Short mmCIF file of C-alpha atoms in Angstrom, two decimals:
data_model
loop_
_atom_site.label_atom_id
_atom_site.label_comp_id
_atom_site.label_asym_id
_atom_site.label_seq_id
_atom_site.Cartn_x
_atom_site.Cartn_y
_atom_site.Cartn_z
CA UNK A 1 -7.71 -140.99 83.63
CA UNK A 2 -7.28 -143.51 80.66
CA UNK A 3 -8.48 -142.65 77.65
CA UNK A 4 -10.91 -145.15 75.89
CA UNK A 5 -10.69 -145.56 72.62
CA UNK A 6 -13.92 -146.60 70.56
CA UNK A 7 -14.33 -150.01 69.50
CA UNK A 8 -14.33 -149.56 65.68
CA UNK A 9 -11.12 -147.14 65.91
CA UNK A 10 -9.28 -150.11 67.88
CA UNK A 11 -10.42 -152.60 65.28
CA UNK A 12 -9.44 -150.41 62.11
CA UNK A 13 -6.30 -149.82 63.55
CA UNK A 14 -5.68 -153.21 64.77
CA UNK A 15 -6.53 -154.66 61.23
CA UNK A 16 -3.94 -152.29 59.11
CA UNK A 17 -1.27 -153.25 61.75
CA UNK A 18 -2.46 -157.15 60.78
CA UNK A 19 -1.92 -156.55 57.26
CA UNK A 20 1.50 -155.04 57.35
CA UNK A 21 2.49 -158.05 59.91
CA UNK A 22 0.71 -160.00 57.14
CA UNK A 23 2.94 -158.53 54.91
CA UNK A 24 5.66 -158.71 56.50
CA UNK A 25 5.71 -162.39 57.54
CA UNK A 26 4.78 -163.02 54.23
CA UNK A 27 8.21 -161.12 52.61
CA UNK A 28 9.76 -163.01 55.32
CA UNK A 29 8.95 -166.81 54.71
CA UNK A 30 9.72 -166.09 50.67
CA UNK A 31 13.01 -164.36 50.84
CA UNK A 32 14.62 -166.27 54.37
CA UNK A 33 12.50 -169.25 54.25
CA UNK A 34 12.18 -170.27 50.74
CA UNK A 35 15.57 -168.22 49.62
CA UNK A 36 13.71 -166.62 46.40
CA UNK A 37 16.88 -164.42 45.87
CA UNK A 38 19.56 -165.55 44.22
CA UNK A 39 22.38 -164.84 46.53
CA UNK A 40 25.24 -166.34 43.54
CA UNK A 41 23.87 -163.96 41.56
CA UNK A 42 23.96 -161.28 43.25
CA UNK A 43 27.70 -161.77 44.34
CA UNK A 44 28.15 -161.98 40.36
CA UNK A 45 27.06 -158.94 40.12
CA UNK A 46 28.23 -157.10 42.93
CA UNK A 47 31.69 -158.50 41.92
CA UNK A 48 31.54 -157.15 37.96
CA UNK A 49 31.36 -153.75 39.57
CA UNK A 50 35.43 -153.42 39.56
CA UNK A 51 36.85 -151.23 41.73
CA UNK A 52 33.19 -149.38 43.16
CA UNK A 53 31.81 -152.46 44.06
CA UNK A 54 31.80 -151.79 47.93
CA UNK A 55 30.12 -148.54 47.50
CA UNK A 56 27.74 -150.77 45.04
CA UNK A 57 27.06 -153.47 47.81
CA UNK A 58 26.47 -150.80 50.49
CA UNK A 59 22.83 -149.84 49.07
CA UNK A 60 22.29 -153.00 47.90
CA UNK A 61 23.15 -155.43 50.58
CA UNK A 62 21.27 -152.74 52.52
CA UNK A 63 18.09 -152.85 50.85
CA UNK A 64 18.34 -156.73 50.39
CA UNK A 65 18.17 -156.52 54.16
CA UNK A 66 15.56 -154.84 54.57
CA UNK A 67 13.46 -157.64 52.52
CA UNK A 68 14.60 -159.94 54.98
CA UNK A 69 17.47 -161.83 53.06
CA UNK A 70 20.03 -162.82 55.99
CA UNK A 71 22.33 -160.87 57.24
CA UNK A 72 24.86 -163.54 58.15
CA UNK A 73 24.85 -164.42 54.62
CA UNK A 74 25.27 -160.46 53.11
CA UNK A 75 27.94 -160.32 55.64
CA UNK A 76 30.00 -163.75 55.05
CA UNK A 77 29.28 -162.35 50.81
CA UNK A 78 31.21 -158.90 52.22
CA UNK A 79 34.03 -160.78 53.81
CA UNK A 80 34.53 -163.44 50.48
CA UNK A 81 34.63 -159.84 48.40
CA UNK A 82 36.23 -157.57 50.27
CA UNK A 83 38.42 -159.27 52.82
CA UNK A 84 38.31 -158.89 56.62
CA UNK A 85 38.82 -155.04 57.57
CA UNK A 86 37.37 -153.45 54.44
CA UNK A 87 34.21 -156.93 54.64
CA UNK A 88 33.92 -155.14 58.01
CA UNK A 89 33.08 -151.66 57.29
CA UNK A 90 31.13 -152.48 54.52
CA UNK A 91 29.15 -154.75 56.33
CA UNK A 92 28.33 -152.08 58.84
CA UNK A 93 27.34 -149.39 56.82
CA UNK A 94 24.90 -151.98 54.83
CA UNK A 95 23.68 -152.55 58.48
CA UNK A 96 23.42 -148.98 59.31
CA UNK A 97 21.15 -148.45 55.99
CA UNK A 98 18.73 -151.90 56.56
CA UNK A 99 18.27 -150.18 60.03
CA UNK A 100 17.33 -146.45 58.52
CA UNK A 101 14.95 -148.14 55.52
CA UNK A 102 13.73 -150.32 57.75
CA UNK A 103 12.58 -148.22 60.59
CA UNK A 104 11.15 -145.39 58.40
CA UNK A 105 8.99 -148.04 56.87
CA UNK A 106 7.96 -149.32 59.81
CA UNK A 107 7.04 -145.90 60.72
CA UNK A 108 5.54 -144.61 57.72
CA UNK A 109 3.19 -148.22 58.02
CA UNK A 110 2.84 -148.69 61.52
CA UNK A 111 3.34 -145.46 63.02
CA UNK A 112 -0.44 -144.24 63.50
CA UNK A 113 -2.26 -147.56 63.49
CA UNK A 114 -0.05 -148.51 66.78
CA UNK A 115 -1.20 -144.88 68.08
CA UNK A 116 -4.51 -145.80 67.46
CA UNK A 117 -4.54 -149.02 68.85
CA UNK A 118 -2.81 -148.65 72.36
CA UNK A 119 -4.48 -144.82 72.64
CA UNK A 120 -2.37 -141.65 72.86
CA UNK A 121 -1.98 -141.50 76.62
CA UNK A 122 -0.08 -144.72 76.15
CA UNK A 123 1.80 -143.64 73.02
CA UNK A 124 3.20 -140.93 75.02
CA UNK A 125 3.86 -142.88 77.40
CA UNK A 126 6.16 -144.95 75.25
CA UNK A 127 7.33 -142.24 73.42
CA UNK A 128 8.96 -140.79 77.10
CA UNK A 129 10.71 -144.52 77.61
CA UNK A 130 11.87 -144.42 73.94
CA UNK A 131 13.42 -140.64 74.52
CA UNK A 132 15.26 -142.24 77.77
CA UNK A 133 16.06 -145.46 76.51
CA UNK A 134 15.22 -146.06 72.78
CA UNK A 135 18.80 -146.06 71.45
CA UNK A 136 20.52 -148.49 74.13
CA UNK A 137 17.01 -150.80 73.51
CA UNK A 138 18.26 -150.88 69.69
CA UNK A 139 21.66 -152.02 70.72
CA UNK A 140 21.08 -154.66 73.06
CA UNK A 141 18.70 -156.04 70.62
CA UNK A 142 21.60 -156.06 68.40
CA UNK A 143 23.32 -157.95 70.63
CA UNK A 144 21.17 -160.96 71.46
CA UNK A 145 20.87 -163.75 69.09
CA UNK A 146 18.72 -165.33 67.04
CA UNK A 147 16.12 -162.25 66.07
CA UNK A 148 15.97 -160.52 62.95
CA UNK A 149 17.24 -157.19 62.88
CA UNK A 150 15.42 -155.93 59.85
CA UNK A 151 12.25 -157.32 61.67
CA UNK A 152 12.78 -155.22 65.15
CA UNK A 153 13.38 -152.40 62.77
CA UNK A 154 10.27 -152.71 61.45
CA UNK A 155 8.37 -152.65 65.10
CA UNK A 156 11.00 -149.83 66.25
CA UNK A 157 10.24 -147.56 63.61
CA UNK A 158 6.37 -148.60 64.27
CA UNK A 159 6.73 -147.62 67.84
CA UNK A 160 8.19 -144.38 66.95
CA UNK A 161 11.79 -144.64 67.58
CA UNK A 162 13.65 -141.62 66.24
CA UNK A 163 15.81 -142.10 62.94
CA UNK A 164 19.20 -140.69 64.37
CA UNK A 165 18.88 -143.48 67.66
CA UNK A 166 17.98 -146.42 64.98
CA UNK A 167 21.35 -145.16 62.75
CA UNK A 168 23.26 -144.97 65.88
CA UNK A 169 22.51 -147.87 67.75
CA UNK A 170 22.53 -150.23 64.67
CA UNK A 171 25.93 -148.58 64.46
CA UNK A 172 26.66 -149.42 67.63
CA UNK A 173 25.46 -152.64 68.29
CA UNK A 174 25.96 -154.17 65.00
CA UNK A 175 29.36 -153.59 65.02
CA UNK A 176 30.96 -156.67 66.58
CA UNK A 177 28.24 -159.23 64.78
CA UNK A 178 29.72 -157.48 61.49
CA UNK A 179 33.22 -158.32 62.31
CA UNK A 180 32.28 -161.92 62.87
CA UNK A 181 30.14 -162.73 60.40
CA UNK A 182 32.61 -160.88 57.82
CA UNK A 183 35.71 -162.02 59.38
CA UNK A 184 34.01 -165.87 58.80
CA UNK A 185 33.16 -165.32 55.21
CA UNK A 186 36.93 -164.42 54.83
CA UNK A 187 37.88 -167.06 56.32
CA UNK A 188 36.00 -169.43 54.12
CA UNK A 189 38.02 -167.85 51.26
CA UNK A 190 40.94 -167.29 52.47
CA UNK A 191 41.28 -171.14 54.73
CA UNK A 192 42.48 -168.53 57.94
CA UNK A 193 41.64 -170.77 61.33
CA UNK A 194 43.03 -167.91 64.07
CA UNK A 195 40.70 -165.44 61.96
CA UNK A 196 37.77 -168.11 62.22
CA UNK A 197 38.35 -168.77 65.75
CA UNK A 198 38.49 -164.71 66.75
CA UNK A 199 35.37 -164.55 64.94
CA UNK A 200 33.79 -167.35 66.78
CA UNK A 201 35.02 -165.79 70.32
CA UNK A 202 33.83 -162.44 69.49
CA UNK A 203 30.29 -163.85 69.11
CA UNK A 204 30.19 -165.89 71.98
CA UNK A 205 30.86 -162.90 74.17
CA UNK A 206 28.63 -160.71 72.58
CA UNK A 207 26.12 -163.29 72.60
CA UNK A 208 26.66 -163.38 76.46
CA UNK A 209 26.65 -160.18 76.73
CA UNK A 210 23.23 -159.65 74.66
CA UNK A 211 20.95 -162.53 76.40
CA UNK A 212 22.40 -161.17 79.68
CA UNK A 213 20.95 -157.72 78.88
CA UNK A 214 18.18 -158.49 78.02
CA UNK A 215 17.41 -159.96 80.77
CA UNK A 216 18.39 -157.50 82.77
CA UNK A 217 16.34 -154.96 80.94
CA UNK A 218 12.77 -157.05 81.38
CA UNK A 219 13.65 -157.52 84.95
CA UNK A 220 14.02 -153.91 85.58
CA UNK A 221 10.50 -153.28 83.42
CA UNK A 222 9.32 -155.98 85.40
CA UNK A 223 9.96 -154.31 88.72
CA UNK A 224 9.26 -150.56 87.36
CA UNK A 225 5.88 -149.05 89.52
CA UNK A 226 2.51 -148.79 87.80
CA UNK A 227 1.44 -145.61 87.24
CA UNK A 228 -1.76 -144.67 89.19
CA UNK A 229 -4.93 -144.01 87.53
CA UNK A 230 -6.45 -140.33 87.76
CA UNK A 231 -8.88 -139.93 90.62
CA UNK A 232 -11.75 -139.07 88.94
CA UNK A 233 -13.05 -135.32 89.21
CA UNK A 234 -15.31 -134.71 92.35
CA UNK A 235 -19.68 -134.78 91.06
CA UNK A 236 -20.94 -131.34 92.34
CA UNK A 237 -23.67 -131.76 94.48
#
């Protein structure tokens, strides 16, 4: 039997989530839209560090991420300071961390008002499909194009994926898109066309490879049986 929820819970919990979209979309628009972070700067800085500065542009890159400052840009700023291979790694781990502040933020804001909103027979629901499925959903979102990781952390951690699937999927599946967007900021600085053009090839596959999934996935969600309502209890005579 579904459970109703009452009308004032659904609209409490349906305004919080509004304000941390709100929020969100706001943070968005300033820092990827209108670019209120100097990015120059920050290399500056990151750069006057010496010889620690990729274990300085780890937790910073990481939290500038999480504000929504574009990764392709952190990434192409790893690969101008740190070269290709070590660019890579870097890149990763700041990935890694946008994904963990991201998703307990998302949690620690969303977390209940989504519960409230959908019901808790739902929520569990979810919760079952995340426990089967929630760490290969993180890296095929990875993988696809065009939407903001920091932003489907956000609604992950909301929906209550677990910490240890968002660290290892972002691991996972951000792991070629580091390579490539690193690999073309070194490139830039170092005038390397075969790098460029394995950086270009890389993304086109796992661009493939992503839009392909995820089409797959909706397709099989698509076709995936309704569950069927409760029969309601017999009325004793």
């Amino acid at each position: 039997m579904t459970e109703e929820i009452p009308a004032p819970s659904r609209r409490r919990a349906a305004a919080r989530l509004g304000v941390v979209a709100l929020f969100l979309a706001v943070l968005f628009y300033l820092v990827a839209v209108r670019q209120v972070i100097d990015i120059e700067a920050v290399r500056d800085l990151i750069r006057a560090a010496g010889p620690v500065a990729p274990l300085v542009f780890v937790p910073v890159s990481a939290l500038l991420g999480a504000i929504f400052v574009p990764g392709t840009l952190l990434a192409a700023m790893s690969g101008l300071l740190f070269g290709p291979l070590a660019g890579t790694v870097v890149t990763l781990f700041s990935a890694v961390g946008t994904a963990a502040v991201t998703s307990l933020l998302g949690r620690r804001a969303g977390r209940a008002s989504a519960r409230g909103l959908i019901g808790a027979e739902r929520s569990d629901r979810i919760d079952a499909q995340i426990a089967r499925g929630g760490l290969w959903a993180v890296v095929g979102q990875r993988f696809v194009p065009g939407i903001s990781d920091a932003m489907a952390s956000y609604v992950f951690g909301a929906f209550g994926v677990p910490l240890w699937q968002m660290v290892a999927g972002s691991f996972i599946g951000s792991a070629p898109r580091a390579f490539v967007y690193t690999a073309l900021g070194a490139s830039i600085g170092e005038f390397s066309a075969p790098l460029a053009y394995t950086a270009i090839g890389v993304w086109c596959v796992t661009a493939v490879l992503g839009v392909f999934a995820a089409h797959r996935g909706y397709r099989l969600w698509r076709q995936r049986p309704r569950p069927e309502p409760a029969a309601e209890p017999p009325v004793p005579s």
